[in-house]
Coordinates of N, CA and C in Angstrom, one line a residue:
X1 N 0.9 -1.2 0.0 CA 0.0 0.0 0.0 C 0.9 1.2 0.0
X2 N 0.5 2.0 -0.9 CA 1.3 3.2 -1.0 C 1.0 4.2 0.1
X3 N 1.9 5.0 0.5 CA 1.7 6.0 1.5 C 1.1 7.2 0.9
X4 N -0.1 7.7 1.7 CA -0.7 8.9 1.2 C 0.1 10.1 1.6
X5 N 0.1 11.0 0.8 CA 0.9 12.2 1.1 C -0.1 13.1 1.9
X6 N 0.4 13.6 3.0 CA -0.4 14.6 3.8 C 0.0 16.0 3.4
X7 N -1.1 16.8 3.2 CA -0.8 18.2 2.9 C -1.1 19.1 4.1
X8 N -0.3 20.0 4.4 CA -0.4 20.9 5.5 C -0.5 22.3 4.9
X9 N -1.5 23.0 5.5 CA -1.7 24.4 5.0 C -1.2 25.3 6.2
X10 N -0.2 26.0 5.9 CA 0.3 26.9 7.0 C -0.2 28.3 6.7
X11 N -1.0 28.7 7.7 CA -1.5 30.1 7.6 C -0.4 31.1 8.0
X12 N -0.2 31.9 7.2 CA 0.9 32.9 7.5 C 0.4 33.8 8.7
X13 N 1.2 34.2 9.5 CA 0.8 35.1 10.6 C 0.3 36.4 10.1
X14 N -0.6 37.0 10.9 CA -1.1 38.3 10.6 C -0.2 39.3 11.1
X15 N 0.0 40.3 10.2 CA 0.8 41.4 10.6 C 0.0 42.7 10.5
X16 N -0.1 43.3 11.6 CA -0.8 44.6 11.6 C 0.2 45.7 11.2
X17 N -0.2 46.4 10.2 CA 0.7 47.4 9.7 C 0.8 48.6 10.6
X18 N 1.9 49.2 10.5 CA 2.2 50.3 11.3 C 1.5 51.6 10.8
X19 N 0.9 52.3 11.8 CA 0.3 53.6 11.5 C 0.6 54.6 12.5
X20 N -0.1 55.6 12.5 CA 0.3 56.7 13.5 C 0.0 56.3 14.9
X21 N -1.2 55.5 15.2 CA -1.5 55.1 16.5 C -0.6 53.9 16.9
X22 N -0.1 53.1 16.0 CA 0.7 52.0 16.3 C 2.0 52.1 15.5
X23 N 3.0 52.7 16.0 CA 4.2 53.0 15.3 C 5.0 51.7 14.9
X24 N 4.8 50.6 15.7 CA 5.6 49.4 15.5 C 4.6 48.3 15.1
X25 N 4.9 47.5 14.1 CA 4.0 46.4 13.7 C 3.9 45.3 14.8
X26 N 2.7 44.7 14.8 CA 2.5 43.6 15.8 C 2.2 42.3 15.0
X27 N 2.8 41.2 15.4 CA 2.6 40.0 14.7 C 1.9 39.0 15.6
X28 N 0.7 38.6 15.2 CA -0.1 37.7 16.0 C 0.2 36.3 15.6
X29 N 0.2 35.3 16.6 CA 0.6 33.9 16.3 C -0.5 33.1 15.6
X30 N -1.7 33.5 15.7 CA -2.8 32.8 15.1 C -3.8 33.7 14.6
X31 N -4.8 33.1 13.9 CA -5.8 33.8 13.2 C -6.9 34.2 14.2
X32 N -7.3 35.4 14.3 CA -8.4 35.9 15.1 C -9.7 35.9 14.4
X33 N -10.8 35.5 15.2 CA -12.1 35.5 14.6 C -13.0 36.6 15.3
X34 N -13.9 37.0 14.6 CA -14.9 38.0 15.1 C -14.2 39.2 15.6
X35 N -13.3 39.7 14.9 CA -12.6 40.9 15.3 C -13.3 42.2 14.7
X36 N -13.6 43.1 15.6 CA -14.2 44.3 15.2 C -13.3 45.5 15.3
X37 N -13.1 46.2 14.3 CA -12.3 47.4 14.3 C -13.1 48.6 14.8
X38 N -12.6 49.2 15.8 CA -13.3 50.4 16.3 C -12.5 51.6 16.2
X39 N -13.2 52.7 16.4 CA -12.6 54.0 16.4 C -11.8 54.2 17.7
X40 N -10.5 54.4 17.6 CA -9.7 54.6 18.8 C -10.1 55.8 19.6
X41 N -10.8 56.7 18.9 CA -11.2 57.9 19.6 C -12.4 57.7 20.5
X42 N -13.2 56.6 20.3 CA -14.3 56.3 21.1 C -13.9 55.5 22.4
X43 N -14.5 55.8 23.6 CA -14.2 55.0 24.8 C -14.6 53.6 24.7
X44 N -13.9 52.7 25.2 CA -14.2 51.3 25.2 C -15.1 51.0 26.4
X45 N -16.3 50.4 26.0 CA -17.3 50.0 27.0 C -17.2 48.5 27.2
X46 N -17.0 48.1 28.4 CA -16.9 46.7 28.7 C -18.3 46.1 28.9
X47 N -18.6 45.0 28.3 CA -19.9 44.4 28.4 C -19.9 43.5 29.7
X48 N -20.9 43.7 30.5 CA -21.0 43.0 31.8 C -21.7 41.7 31.5
X49 N -21.2 40.6 32.1 CA -21.8 39.3 31.9 C -23.0 39.2 32.9
X50 N -24.0 38.5 32.6 CA -25.1 38.4 33.5 C -24.7 37.6 34.7
X51 N -25.1 38.1 35.9 CA -24.8 37.5 37.2 C -25.9 36.6 37.6
X52 N -25.7 35.5 38.0 CA -26.7 34.6 38.4 C -27.4 35.1 39.7
X53 N -28.7 35.3 39.7 CA -29.4 35.9 40.9 C -29.4 34.9 42.0
X54 N -29.1 35.4 43.2 CA -29.0 34.6 44.4 C -30.3 34.7 45.3
X55 N -30.9 33.6 45.5 CA -32.1 33.6 46.4 C -31.8 33.9 47.8
X56 N -32.5 34.9 48.5 CA -32.2 35.1 49.9 C -32.6 33.9 50.8
X57 N -31.9 33.8 51.9 CA -32.1 32.7 52.9 C -33.5 33.0 53.5
X58 N -34.4 32.0 53.5 CA -35.7 32.1 54.1 C -35.7 32.4 55.6
X59 N -34.8 31.7 56.3 CA -34.7 31.9 57.8 C -34.3 33.3 58.1
X60 N -33.4 33.9 57.3 CA -32.9 35.3 57.5 C -34.1 36.2 57.2
X61 N -34.8 36.0 56.2 CA -36.0 36.8 55.8 C -37.0 36.8 56.9
X62 N -37.3 35.6 57.5 CA -38.3 35.5 58.6 C -37.8 36.2 59.8
X63 N -36.5 36.1 60.1 CA -35.9 36.8 61.2 C -36.0 38.3 61.1
X64 N -35.7 38.8 59.9 CA -35.8 40.3 59.7 C -37.3 40.7 59.8
X65 N -38.2 39.9 59.3 CA -39.6 40.3 59.4 C -40.1 40.3 60.9
X66 N -39.6 39.3 61.7 CA -40.0 39.3 63.1 C -39.4 40.5 63.8
X67 N -38.1 40.8 63.5 CA -37.5 42.0 64.2 C -38.2 43.3 63.9
X68 N -38.6 43.4 62.6 CA -39.3 44.6 62.2 C -40.7 44.7 62.9
X69 N -41.4 43.5 63.0 CA -42.7 43.5 63.6 C -42.6 43.8 65.1
X70 N -41.5 43.3 65.8 CA -41.3 43.6 67.2 C -41.0 45.0 67.4
X71 N -40.3 45.6 66.5 CA -40.0 47.1 66.6 C -41.2 47.9 66.4
X72 N -42.1 47.5 65.5 CA -43.4 48.2 65.3 C -44.3 48.1 66.5
X73 N -44.3 46.9 67.1 CA -45.1 46.7 68.3 C -44.6 47.5 69.4
X74 N -43.3 47.6 69.6 CA -42.7 48.4 70.7 C -43.0 49.9 70.5
X75 N -43.0 50.3 69.3 CA -43.4 51.7 69.0 C -44.8 52.0 69.3
X76 N -45.7 51.0 68.9 CA -47.1 51.2 69.2 C -47.4 51.2 70.7
X77 N -46.7 50.3 71.4 CA -46.9 50.2 72.9 C -46.4 51.5 73.5
X78 N -45.3 52.0 73.0 CA -44.8 53.3 73.6 C -45.8 54.4 73.4
X79 N -46.4 54.5 72.2 CA -47.3 55.5 71.9 C -48.6 55.4 72.7
X80 N -49.0 54.1 72.9 CA -50.2 53.9 73.8 C -49.9 54.3 75.2
X81 N -48.7 54.0 75.7 CA -48.4 54.4 77.1 C -48.3 55.9 77.2
X82 N -47.8 56.6 76.2 CA -47.8 58.1 76.3 C -49.2 58.6 76.3
X83 N -50.1 58.0 75.4 CA -51.4 58.5 75.4 C -52.2 58.2 76.7
X84 N -51.9 57.1 77.3 CA -52.5 56.8 78.6 C -52.0 57.8 79.7
X85 N -50.7 58.1 79.7 CA -50.2 59.0 80.7 C -50.8 60.4 80.5
X86 N -50.9 60.8 79.2 CA -51.6 62.1 79.0 C -53.0 62.1 79.4
X87 N -53.7 61.0 79.1 CA -55.1 60.9 79.5 C -55.3 60.9 81.0
X88 N -54.4 60.2 81.7 CA -54.4 60.2 83.2 C -54.2 61.6 83.7
X89 N -53.2 62.3 83.2 CA -53.0 63.7 83.7 C -54.2 64.6 83.4
X90 N -54.8 64.4 82.3 CA -56.0 65.2 82.0 C -57.2 64.9 82.9
X91 N -57.3 63.6 83.2 CA -58.4 63.2 84.1 C -58.1 63.7 85.5
X92 N -56.8 63.7 85.9 CA -56.4 64.3 87.2 C -56.8 65.7 87.3
X93 N -56.5 66.5 86.2 CA -56.8 67.9 86.2 C -58.3 68.1 86.3
X94 N -59.0 67.4 85.5 CA -60.5 67.5 85.6 C -61.0 67.2 87.0
X95 N -60.5 66.1 87.6 CA -61.0 65.7 88.9 C -60.6 66.8 89.9
X96 N -59.4 67.4 89.8 CA -59.0 68.5 90.7 C -59.9 69.7 90.6
X97 N -60.2 70.1 89.3 CA -61.2 71.2 89.1 C -62.6 70.9 89.6
X98 N -63.0 69.6 89.4 CA -64.3 69.2 89.9 C -64.4 69.3 91.4
X99 N -63.3 68.9 92.1 CA -63.3 69.0 93.6 C -63.3 70.4 94.0
X100 N -62.5 71.2 93.3 CA -62.4 72.7 93.7 C -63.8 73.3 93.5
X101 N -64.4 73.0 92.3 CA -65.8 73.5 92.1 C -66.8 73.0 93.1
X102 N -66.7 71.8 93.5 CA -67.6 71.2 94.6 C -67.4 72.0 95.9
X103 N -66.1 72.2 96.3 CA -65.9 73.0 97.5 C -66.5 74.4 97.4
X104 N -66.2 75.0 96.3 CA -66.8 76.4 96.2 C -68.3 76.4 96.2
X105 N -68.9 75.4 95.6 CA -70.4 75.3 95.6 C -70.9 75.1 97.0
X106 N -70.2 74.2 97.7 CA -70.6 73.9 99.1 C -70.4 75.1 100.0
X107 N -69.4 75.8 99.8 CA -69.2 77.1 100.6 C -70.2 78.1 100.3
X108 N -70.5 78.2 99.0 CA -71.6 79.2 98.6 C -72.9 78.7 99.1
X109 N -73.2 77.4 99.2 CA -74.4 76.9 99.7 C -74.6 77.2 101.2
X110 N -73.5 77.1 101.9 CA -73.5 77.5 103.4 C -73.8 78.9 103.5
X111 N -73.1 79.8 102.8 CA -73.3 81.2 102.9 C -74.7 81.6 102.6
X112 N -75.2 81.0 101.5 CA -76.6 81.3 101.1 C -77.6 80.8 102.1
X113 N -77.3 79.6 102.7 CA -78.3 79.1 103.7 C -78.3 80.0 105.0
X114 N -77.1 80.5 105.4 CA -77.1 81.4 106.6 C -77.8 82.7 106.2
X115 N -77.5 83.2 105.0 CA -78.2 84.5 104.7 C -79.7 84.3 104.6
X116 N -80.2 83.2 104.1 CA -81.6 82.9 104.1 C -82.2 82.8 105.5
X117 N -81.5 82.0 106.3 CA -81.9 81.9 107.7 C -82.0 83.2 108.4
X118 N -81.0 84.0 108.2 CA -81.0 85.4 108.9 C -82.2 86.2 108.4
X119 N -82.4 86.1 107.1 CA -83.6 86.9 106.5 C -84.9 86.4 107.1
X120 N -85.1 85.0 107.1 CA -86.3 84.5 107.7 C -86.5 84.8 109.1
X121 N -85.4 84.8 109.9 CA -85.6 85.1 111.3 C -85.9 86.6 111.5
X122 N -85.4 87.4 110.7 CA -85.7 88.9 110.8 C -87.2 89.1 110.4
X123 N -87.6 88.4 109.4 CA -89.1 88.5 109.0 C -89.9 88.0 110.1
X124 N -89.5 86.9 110.8 CA -90.3 86.3 111.9 C -90.4 87.2 113.1
X125 N -89.2 87.9 113.4 CA -89.2 88.8 114.5 C -90.1 90.0 114.2
X126 N -90.0 90.6 113.0 CA -90.9 91.7 112.6 C -92.4 91.3 112.6
X127 N -92.7 90.1 112.3 CA -94.1 89.6 112.3 C -94.5 89.2 113.6
X128 N -93.7 89.4 114.7 CA -94.0 88.9 116.0 C -94.4 87.5 116.1
X129 N -93.7 86.6 115.4 CA -93.9 85.2 115.4 C -92.7 84.4 116.0
X130 N -91.8 85.1 116.5 CA -90.6 84.4 117.1 C -91.0 83.7 118.4
X131 N -90.6 82.4 118.5 CA -91.0 81.6 119.7 C -90.0 82.0 120.8
X132 N -90.3 83.1 121.5 CA -89.4 83.6 122.6 C -89.4 82.6 123.8
X133 N -90.6 82.0 124.0 CA -90.6 81.0 125.2 C -89.6 79.9 125.0
X134 N -89.4 79.5 123.8 CA -88.4 78.4 123.6 C -86.9 78.9 123.8
X135 N -86.7 80.2 123.4 CA -85.4 80.8 123.6 C -85.1 80.9 125.1
X136 N -86.1 81.4 125.9 CA -86.0 81.6 127.3 C -85.8 80.2 128.0
X137 N -86.5 79.2 127.6 CA -86.4 77.9 128.2 C -85.0 77.3 128.0
X138 N -84.4 77.6 126.8 CA -83.1 77.1 126.5 C -82.0 77.8 127.3
X139 N -82.2 79.1 127.5 CA -81.2 79.9 128.2 C -81.2 79.6 129.7
X140 N -82.4 79.1 130.2 CA -82.5 78.8 131.7 C -82.0 77.4 132.0
X141 N -81.7 76.5 131.0 CA -81.3 75.1 131.3 C -80.0 75.0 132.2
X142 N -79.0 75.8 132.0 CA -77.8 75.6 132.8 C -78.0 76.0 134.3
X143 N -79.0 76.7 134.6 CA -79.2 77.2 136.0 C -80.0 76.3 136.9
X144 N -79.8 76.4 138.2 CA -80.6 75.7 139.2 C -81.8 76.6 139.5
X145 N -82.9 75.9 139.8 CA -84.1 76.7 140.1 C -84.1 77.4 141.4
X146 N -83.1 77.1 142.2 CA -83.0 77.8 143.5 C -82.2 79.1 143.4
X147 N -81.6 79.4 142.2 CA -80.9 80.6 142.0 C -81.8 81.7 141.6
X148 N -81.4 82.9 142.1 CA -82.1 84.1 141.7 C -81.7 84.5 140.3
X149 N -82.7 84.8 139.4 CA -82.5 85.0 138.0 C -83.1 86.3 137.6
X150 N -82.4 87.1 136.7 CA -82.9 88.3 136.1 C -82.8 88.1 134.6
X151 N -83.9 88.2 133.9 CA -83.9 88.0 132.5 C -84.3 89.3 131.8
X152 N -83.4 89.8 130.9 CA -83.6 91.0 130.2 C -84.0 90.8 128.7
X153 N -85.1 91.4 128.3 CA -85.6 91.4 126.9 C -85.9 92.8 126.4
X154 N -85.9 92.9 125.1 CA -86.5 94.1 124.5 C -87.9 94.3 125.0
X155 N -88.3 95.5 125.3 CA -89.7 95.7 125.8 C -90.8 95.1 124.8
X156 N -90.6 95.3 123.5 CA -91.5 94.7 122.6 C -91.6 93.2 122.7
X157 N -90.4 92.6 122.9 CA -90.4 91.1 123.1 C -91.1 90.7 124.4
X158 N -91.0 91.5 125.4 CA -91.7 91.1 126.7 C -93.2 91.1 126.4
X159 N -93.7 92.1 125.7 CA -95.1 92.1 125.4 C -95.5 90.8 124.5
X160 N -94.6 90.5 123.5 CA -94.9 89.3 122.7 C -94.8 88.1 123.5
X161 N -93.8 88.0 124.4 CA -93.7 86.8 125.3 C -94.9 86.6 126.2
X162 N -95.4 87.7 126.7 CA -96.5 87.6 127.6 C -97.8 87.1 126.9
X163 N -97.9 87.6 125.6 CA -99.1 87.2 124.8 C -99.0 85.7 124.4
X164 N -97.8 85.3 124.1 CA -97.6 83.9 123.7 C -97.8 82.9 124.9
X165 N -97.5 83.4 126.1 CA -97.6 82.5 127.3 C -99.0 82.5 127.9
X166 N -100.0 83.2 127.3 CA -101.3 83.2 127.9 C -101.9 81.8 127.9
X167 N -102.3 81.4 129.1 CA -102.8 80.1 129.4 C -101.8 79.0 129.4
X168 N -100.5 79.3 129.4 CA -99.5 78.3 129.4 C -98.5 78.6 130.6
X169 N -97.9 77.5 131.2 CA -97.0 77.8 132.3 C -95.7 78.4 131.7
X170 N -95.2 79.4 132.3 CA -93.9 80.0 131.8 C -92.7 79.1 132.1
X171 N -91.6 79.3 131.3 CA -90.5 78.4 131.5 C -89.8 78.6 132.9
X172 N -90.0 79.7 133.5 CA -89.4 80.0 134.8 C -90.3 79.7 136.0
X173 N -91.3 78.9 135.8 CA -92.3 78.7 136.9 C -91.7 77.9 138.1
X174 N -90.6 77.2 137.9 CA -90.0 76.4 139.0 C -89.0 77.3 139.8
X175 N -88.7 78.4 139.3 CA -87.6 79.3 139.9 C -88.2 80.1 141.1
X176 N -87.5 80.1 142.2 CA -88.0 80.8 143.4 C -88.0 82.3 143.2
X177 N -86.9 82.8 142.6 CA -86.7 84.2 142.4 C -86.5 84.4 140.9
X178 N -87.4 85.1 140.2 CA -87.3 85.3 138.8 C -87.8 86.7 138.5
X179 N -87.0 87.5 137.7 CA -87.4 88.9 137.4 C -87.3 89.1 135.9
X180 N -88.3 89.6 135.3 CA -88.3 89.9 133.8 C -88.2 91.4 133.6
X181 N -87.1 91.8 133.0 CA -86.9 93.3 132.9 C -86.8 93.7 131.4
X182 N -87.4 94.8 131.0 CA -87.2 95.3 129.7 C -85.9 96.1 129.5
X183 N -85.2 95.9 128.4 CA -84.0 96.6 128.1 C -83.9 97.0 126.6
X184 N -84.0 98.3 126.4 CA -84.1 98.8 125.0 C -82.7 98.7 124.3
X185 N -81.6 98.5 125.1 CA -80.3 98.3 124.4 C -80.2 97.0 123.7
X186 N -81.0 96.1 124.0 CA -81.0 94.8 123.3 C -81.8 94.8 122.0
X187 N -81.4 94.1 121.0 CA -82.1 93.9 119.8 C -83.3 93.0 119.9
X188 N -84.2 93.2 119.0 CA -85.4 92.2 119.0 C -84.8 90.8 118.8
X189 N -85.3 89.9 119.7 CA -84.9 88.5 119.6 C -83.7 88.2 120.5
X190 N -83.1 89.2 121.1 CA -82.0 89.0 122.0 C -82.5 88.9 123.4
X191 N -81.8 88.2 124.3 CA -82.1 88.2 125.7 C -80.8 88.0 126.5
X192 N -80.8 88.6 127.7 CA -79.6 88.5 128.6 C -80.0 88.0 130.0
X193 N -79.3 87.0 130.5 CA -79.7 86.4 131.8 C -78.5 86.7 132.8
X194 N -78.9 87.2 134.0 CA -77.9 87.4 135.0 C -78.4 86.6 136.3
X195 N -77.4 85.9 136.8 CA -77.7 85.1 138.0 C -76.4 85.0 138.8
X196 N -76.2 85.9 139.8 CA -75.0 86.0 140.6 C -73.8 86.3 139.7
X197 N -72.9 85.4 139.7 CA -71.7 85.6 138.8 C -71.9 85.1 137.4
X198 N -73.0 84.6 137.1 CA -73.3 84.0 135.8 C -74.0 85.0 134.9
X199 N -73.5 85.1 133.7 CA -74.1 86.0 132.7 C -74.2 85.3 131.4
X200 N -75.4 85.2 130.8 CA -75.6 84.5 129.5 C -76.3 85.4 128.6
X201 N -75.8 85.5 127.4 CA -76.4 86.4 126.3 C -76.8 85.5 125.2
X202 N -78.0 85.6 124.7 CA -78.5 84.9 123.5 C -78.8 85.9 122.4
X203 N -78.0 85.8 121.3 CA -78.1 86.7 120.2 C -78.3 85.8 118.9
X204 N -79.3 86.1 118.2 CA -79.7 85.3 117.0 C -78.5 85.4 116.0
X205 N -78.0 86.6 115.7 CA -76.9 86.7 114.8 C -75.7 85.9 115.2
X206 N -75.4 85.9 116.5 CA -74.3 85.1 117.0 C -74.5 83.6 116.8
X207 N -75.7 83.2 117.0 CA -76.0 81.8 116.8 C -75.9 81.4 115.3
X208 N -76.3 82.3 114.4 CA -76.2 82.0 113.0 C -74.7 82.0 112.6
X209 N -73.9 82.9 113.2 CA -72.4 82.8 113.0 C -71.8 81.5 113.4
X210 N -72.2 81.1 114.6 CA -71.7 79.8 115.1 C -72.1 78.6 114.2
X211 N -73.4 78.7 113.8 CA -73.8 77.6 112.9 C -73.0 77.6 111.6
X212 N -72.8 78.8 111.0 CA -72.0 78.9 109.8 C -70.6 78.4 110.0
X213 N -70.0 78.7 111.1 CA -68.6 78.3 111.4 C -68.6 76.8 111.6
X214 N -69.6 76.2 112.2 CA -69.6 74.7 112.3 C -69.7 74.0 111.0
X215 N -70.6 74.6 110.1 CA -70.7 74.0 108.8 C -69.4 74.1 108.0
X216 N -68.7 75.2 108.1 CA -67.5 75.4 107.3 C -66.4 74.4 107.9
X217 N -66.4 74.2 109.2 CA -65.4 73.3 109.8 C -65.7 71.9 109.4
X218 N -67.0 71.5 109.3 CA -67.4 70.2 108.9 C -67.0 70.0 107.4
X219 N -67.1 71.1 106.6 CA -66.7 71.0 105.2 C -65.2 70.8 105.1
X220 N -64.5 71.5 105.8 CA -63.0 71.3 105.8 C -62.6 69.9 106.2
X221 N -63.3 69.4 107.3 CA -63.0 68.0 107.7 C -63.3 67.0 106.6
X222 N -64.4 67.2 105.9 CA -64.8 66.3 104.8 C -63.8 66.3 103.7
X223 N -63.2 67.5 103.4 CA -62.2 67.6 102.4 C -60.9 66.9 102.8
X224 N -60.5 67.0 104.1 CA -59.4 66.2 104.5 C -59.6 64.7 104.4
X225 N -60.8 64.3 104.7 CA -61.1 62.8 104.6 C -61.0 62.4 103.2
X226 N -61.4 63.2 102.2 CA -61.4 62.8 100.8 C -60.0 62.8 100.3
X227 N -59.1 63.7 100.8 CA -57.7 63.7 100.3 C -56.9 62.6 100.9
X228 N -57.3 61.9 101.9 CA -56.5 60.8 102.5 C -56.4 59.7 101.5
X229 N -55.2 59.0 101.4 CA -55.1 57.9 100.4 C -55.9 56.7 100.9
X230 N -56.4 56.0 99.9 CA -57.2 54.9 100.2 C -56.4 53.7 100.6
X231 N -56.8 53.0 101.6 CA -56.0 51.9 102.1 C -56.4 50.6 101.3
X232 N -55.6 49.6 101.6 CA -55.8 48.3 100.8 C -57.2 47.7 101.1
X233 N -57.7 47.9 102.3 CA -59.0 47.3 102.6 C -60.2 48.3 102.5
X234 N -59.9 49.3 101.6 CA -60.9 50.3 101.4 C -62.3 49.8 100.9
X235 N -62.2 48.7 100.1 CA -63.4 48.1 99.6 C -64.2 47.3 100.6
X236 N -63.5 46.9 101.7 CA -64.2 46.1 102.7 C -64.8 47.1 103.7
X237 N -66.1 47.2 103.7 CA -66.8 48.1 104.5 C -67.7 47.3 105.5
X238 N -67.8 47.8 106.7 CA -68.5 47.1 107.7 C -69.9 47.8 107.8
X239 N -70.9 47.0 107.6 CA -72.3 47.5 107.7 C -72.9 47.0 109.0
X240 N -73.9 47.8 109.5 CA -74.5 47.4 110.8 C -75.4 46.2 110.6
X241 N -75.5 45.4 111.7 CA -76.3 44.2 111.7 C -77.7 44.6 111.6
X242 N -78.4 44.1 110.5 CA -79.8 44.4 110.3 C -80.7 44.0 111.4
X243 N -80.3 42.9 112.1 CA -81.1 42.4 113.2 C -81.1 43.3 114.4
X244 N -80.0 44.1 114.5 CA -79.9 45.0 115.7 C -80.6 46.3 115.4
X245 N -80.6 46.8 114.1 CA -81.2 48.1 113.8 C -82.6 48.0 113.4
X246 N -83.2 46.8 113.3 CA -84.6 46.6 112.9 C -85.5 47.1 114.0

């Protein structure tokens, strides 16, 4: 068998000719494919290869969601606490104003009641309807019937007292020594009792002043009781036995 002759094709190397941009020739060892000649004056833009998209870790995503949710819940809770504190302060201010208004109303009610009582007593005295016998009986209570007593009244009140006691036993009937004297220096409705070293004066205006003072003191005491802090057993209240009060 005869030997086949093998033919080899030797590609001559490519030589880039020299020009102004490339003053020296460049010899390439092999043939290049898909060569594009560009304008050297234009900038070269590198083409980026597509990067394979990476899926995020599910556990990490869930952890980030939980952290964000916890942060939002904490912010909401903080806002609610601030709102509650503001509301509590406003309620406290309203309660304080209510208590102050209540105190002022109670004080005004006391003053008005005393003024009305004084007016009614004055009208009663002018109308000769004052129960002088009761006033005299009250002023005689601290004394013993064996003591000598002098009772002073306004002359008009003596006339009124005599008329009101017609057919009735006088309050001083048990006293051994009793003297009723008219005194124009006294106001209508007033009386003065003298018995030895004892002197008693009954004045309607003074009695009204004492009543007013007692009411104001009772009001102050009630305010102090309301301002006291409530104890732990405040809700446990002791009520009277119905069998005993029936």
